[in-house]
mmCIF file of C-alpha atoms in Angstrom:
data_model
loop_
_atom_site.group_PDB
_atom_site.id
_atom_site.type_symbol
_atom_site.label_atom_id
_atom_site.label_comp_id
_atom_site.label_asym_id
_atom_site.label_seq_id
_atom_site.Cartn_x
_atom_site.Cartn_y
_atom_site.Cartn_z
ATOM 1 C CA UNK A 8 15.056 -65.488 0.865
ATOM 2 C CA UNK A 9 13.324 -62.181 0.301
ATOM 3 C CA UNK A 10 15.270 -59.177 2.354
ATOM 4 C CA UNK A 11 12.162 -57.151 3.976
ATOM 5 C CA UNK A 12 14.698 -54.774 5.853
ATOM 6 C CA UNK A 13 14.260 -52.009 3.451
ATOM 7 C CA UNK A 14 10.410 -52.507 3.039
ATOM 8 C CA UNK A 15 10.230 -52.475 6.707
ATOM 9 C CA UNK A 16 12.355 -49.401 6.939
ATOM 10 C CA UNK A 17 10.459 -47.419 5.171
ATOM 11 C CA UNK A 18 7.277 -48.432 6.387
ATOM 12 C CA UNK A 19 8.445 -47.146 9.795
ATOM 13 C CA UNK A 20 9.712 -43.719 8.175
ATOM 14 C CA UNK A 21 6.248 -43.530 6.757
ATOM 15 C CA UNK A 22 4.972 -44.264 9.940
ATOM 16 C CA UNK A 23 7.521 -41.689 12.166
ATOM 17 C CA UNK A 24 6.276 -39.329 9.720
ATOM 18 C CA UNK A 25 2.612 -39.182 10.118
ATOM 19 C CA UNK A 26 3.083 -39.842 14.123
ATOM 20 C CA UNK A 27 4.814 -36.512 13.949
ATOM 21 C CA UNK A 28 2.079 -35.252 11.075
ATOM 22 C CA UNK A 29 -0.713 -35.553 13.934
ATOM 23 C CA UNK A 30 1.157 -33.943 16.636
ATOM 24 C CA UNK A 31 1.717 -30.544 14.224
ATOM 25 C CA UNK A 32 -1.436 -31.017 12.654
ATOM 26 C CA UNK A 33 -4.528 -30.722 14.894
ATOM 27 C CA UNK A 34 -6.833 -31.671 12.606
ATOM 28 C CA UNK A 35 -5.124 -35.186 11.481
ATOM 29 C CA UNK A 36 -5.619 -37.719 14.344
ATOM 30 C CA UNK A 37 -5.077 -41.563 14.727
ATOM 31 C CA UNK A 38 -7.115 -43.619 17.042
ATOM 32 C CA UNK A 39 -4.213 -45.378 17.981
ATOM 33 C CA UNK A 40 -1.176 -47.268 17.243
ATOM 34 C CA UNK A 41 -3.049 -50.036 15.232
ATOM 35 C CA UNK A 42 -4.519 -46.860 12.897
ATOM 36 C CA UNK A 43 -1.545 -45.355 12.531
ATOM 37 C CA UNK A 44 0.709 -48.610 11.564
ATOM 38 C CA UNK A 45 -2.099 -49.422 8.793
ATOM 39 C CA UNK A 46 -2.242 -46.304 7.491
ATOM 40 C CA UNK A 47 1.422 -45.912 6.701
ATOM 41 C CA UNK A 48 1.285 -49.380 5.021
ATOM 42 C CA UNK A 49 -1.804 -48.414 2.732
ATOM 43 C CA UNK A 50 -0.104 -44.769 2.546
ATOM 44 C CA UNK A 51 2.932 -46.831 0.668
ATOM 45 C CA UNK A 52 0.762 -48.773 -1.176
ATOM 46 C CA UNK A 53 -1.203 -45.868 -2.319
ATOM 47 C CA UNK A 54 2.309 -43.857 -3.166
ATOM 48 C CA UNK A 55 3.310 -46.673 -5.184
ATOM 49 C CA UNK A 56 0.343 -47.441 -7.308
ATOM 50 C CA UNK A 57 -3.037 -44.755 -6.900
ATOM 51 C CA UNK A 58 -0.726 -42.013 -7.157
ATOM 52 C CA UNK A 59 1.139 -42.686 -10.803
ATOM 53 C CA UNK A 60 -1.918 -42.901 -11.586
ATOM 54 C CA UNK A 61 -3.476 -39.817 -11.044
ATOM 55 C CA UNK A 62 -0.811 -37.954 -11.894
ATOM 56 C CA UNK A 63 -0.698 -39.358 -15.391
ATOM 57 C CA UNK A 64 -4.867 -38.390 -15.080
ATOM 58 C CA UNK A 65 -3.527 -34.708 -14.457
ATOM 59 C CA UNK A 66 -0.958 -35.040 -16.287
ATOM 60 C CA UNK A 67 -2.475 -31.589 -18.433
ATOM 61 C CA UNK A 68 -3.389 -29.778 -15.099
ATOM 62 C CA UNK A 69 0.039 -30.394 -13.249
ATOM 63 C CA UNK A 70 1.672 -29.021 -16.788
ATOM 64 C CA UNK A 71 -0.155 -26.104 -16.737
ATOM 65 C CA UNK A 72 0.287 -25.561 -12.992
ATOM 66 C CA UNK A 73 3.740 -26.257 -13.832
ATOM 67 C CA UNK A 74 4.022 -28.814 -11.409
ATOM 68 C CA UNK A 75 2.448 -27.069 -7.859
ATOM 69 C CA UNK A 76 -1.117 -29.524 -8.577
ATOM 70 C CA UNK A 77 1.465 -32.408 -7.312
ATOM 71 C CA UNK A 78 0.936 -31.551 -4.237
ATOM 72 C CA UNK A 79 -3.084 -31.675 -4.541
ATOM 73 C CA UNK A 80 -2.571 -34.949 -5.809
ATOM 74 C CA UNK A 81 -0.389 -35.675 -2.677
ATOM 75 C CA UNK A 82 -3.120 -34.156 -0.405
ATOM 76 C CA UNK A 83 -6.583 -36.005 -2.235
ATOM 77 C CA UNK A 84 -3.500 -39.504 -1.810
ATOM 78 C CA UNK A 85 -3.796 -39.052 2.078
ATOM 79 C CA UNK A 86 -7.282 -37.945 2.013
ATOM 80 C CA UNK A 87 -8.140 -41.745 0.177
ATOM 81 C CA UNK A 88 -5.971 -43.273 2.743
ATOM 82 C CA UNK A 89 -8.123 -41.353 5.652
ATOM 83 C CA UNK A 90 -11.274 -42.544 4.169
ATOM 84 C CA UNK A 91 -10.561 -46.511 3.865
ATOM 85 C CA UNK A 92 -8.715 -46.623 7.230
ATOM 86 C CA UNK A 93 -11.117 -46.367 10.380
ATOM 87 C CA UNK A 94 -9.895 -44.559 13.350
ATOM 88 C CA UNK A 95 -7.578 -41.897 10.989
ATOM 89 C CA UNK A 96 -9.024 -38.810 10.374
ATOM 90 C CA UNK A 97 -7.984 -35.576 8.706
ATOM 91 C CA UNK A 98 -10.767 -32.473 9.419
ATOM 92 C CA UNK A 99 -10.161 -30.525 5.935
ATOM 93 C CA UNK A 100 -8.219 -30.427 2.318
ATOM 94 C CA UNK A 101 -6.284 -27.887 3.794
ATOM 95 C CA UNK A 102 -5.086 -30.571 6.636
ATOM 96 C CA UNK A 103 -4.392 -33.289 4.283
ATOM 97 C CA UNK A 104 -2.338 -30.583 1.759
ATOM 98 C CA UNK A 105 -0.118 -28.798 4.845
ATOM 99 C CA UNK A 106 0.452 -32.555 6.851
ATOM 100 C CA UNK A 107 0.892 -34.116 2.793
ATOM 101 C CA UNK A 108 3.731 -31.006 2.339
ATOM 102 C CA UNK A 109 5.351 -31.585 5.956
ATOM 103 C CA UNK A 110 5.292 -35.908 5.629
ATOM 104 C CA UNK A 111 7.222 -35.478 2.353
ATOM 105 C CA UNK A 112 10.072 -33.478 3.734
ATOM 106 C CA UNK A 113 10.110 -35.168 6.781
ATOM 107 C CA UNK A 114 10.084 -38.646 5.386
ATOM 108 C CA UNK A 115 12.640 -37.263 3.015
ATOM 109 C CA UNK A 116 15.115 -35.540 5.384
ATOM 110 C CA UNK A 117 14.484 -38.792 7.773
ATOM 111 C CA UNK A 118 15.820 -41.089 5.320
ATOM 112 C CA UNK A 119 18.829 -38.905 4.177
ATOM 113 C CA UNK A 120 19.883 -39.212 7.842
ATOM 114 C CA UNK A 121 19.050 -42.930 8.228
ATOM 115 C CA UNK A 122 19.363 -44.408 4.661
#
């Protein structure tokens, strides 16, 4: 039998984390709970596959940025996941780079207290 726990437990950091996002954020804004909960599944799913792949696309940019066009690539990652999922918005790039900056060391402090 396949254990989900951790799957599951991450997929409810992921979605603690953008819950919190929207109430910092003005500009980022679920719908509602169904949004949100979709969202941080296809934000996972995008994490796991879109984004190796652009980064190995920018792989020349982030070197000569020395690493800082990461974090574009983590901003234009939740600006995908905005556009395919209805009722989540985010009003600007500079939204989706700021909330992309604060769910990373959320998610990451989050799990270092729960993991």
């Amino acid at each position: 039998m396949v254990n989900l726990t951790p799957f599951l437990l991450q997929w409810g950091l992921t979605s603690l984390s953008l819950w919190v996002a929207s109430y910092i954020f003005s500009g980022l804004r679920f719908a509602d709970g169904g949004s949100l909960l979709i969202a941080a599944l296809l934000l996972g799913f995008a994490n796991a596959v879109v984004k190796p792949l652009l980064i190995l696309l920018t792989l020349p940019l982030t070197v000569l940025t020395m690493g800082l066009f990461l974090l574009v690539v983590n901003a234009l990652v939740l600006m995908l996941v905005s556009a395919v999922v209805s009722g989540f918005t985010i009003s600007s790039f500079w939204t989706a780079l700021f909330a992309s900056i604060f769910i990373s060391l959320f998610s990451l402090f989050i799990s270092g207290l729960v993991i």
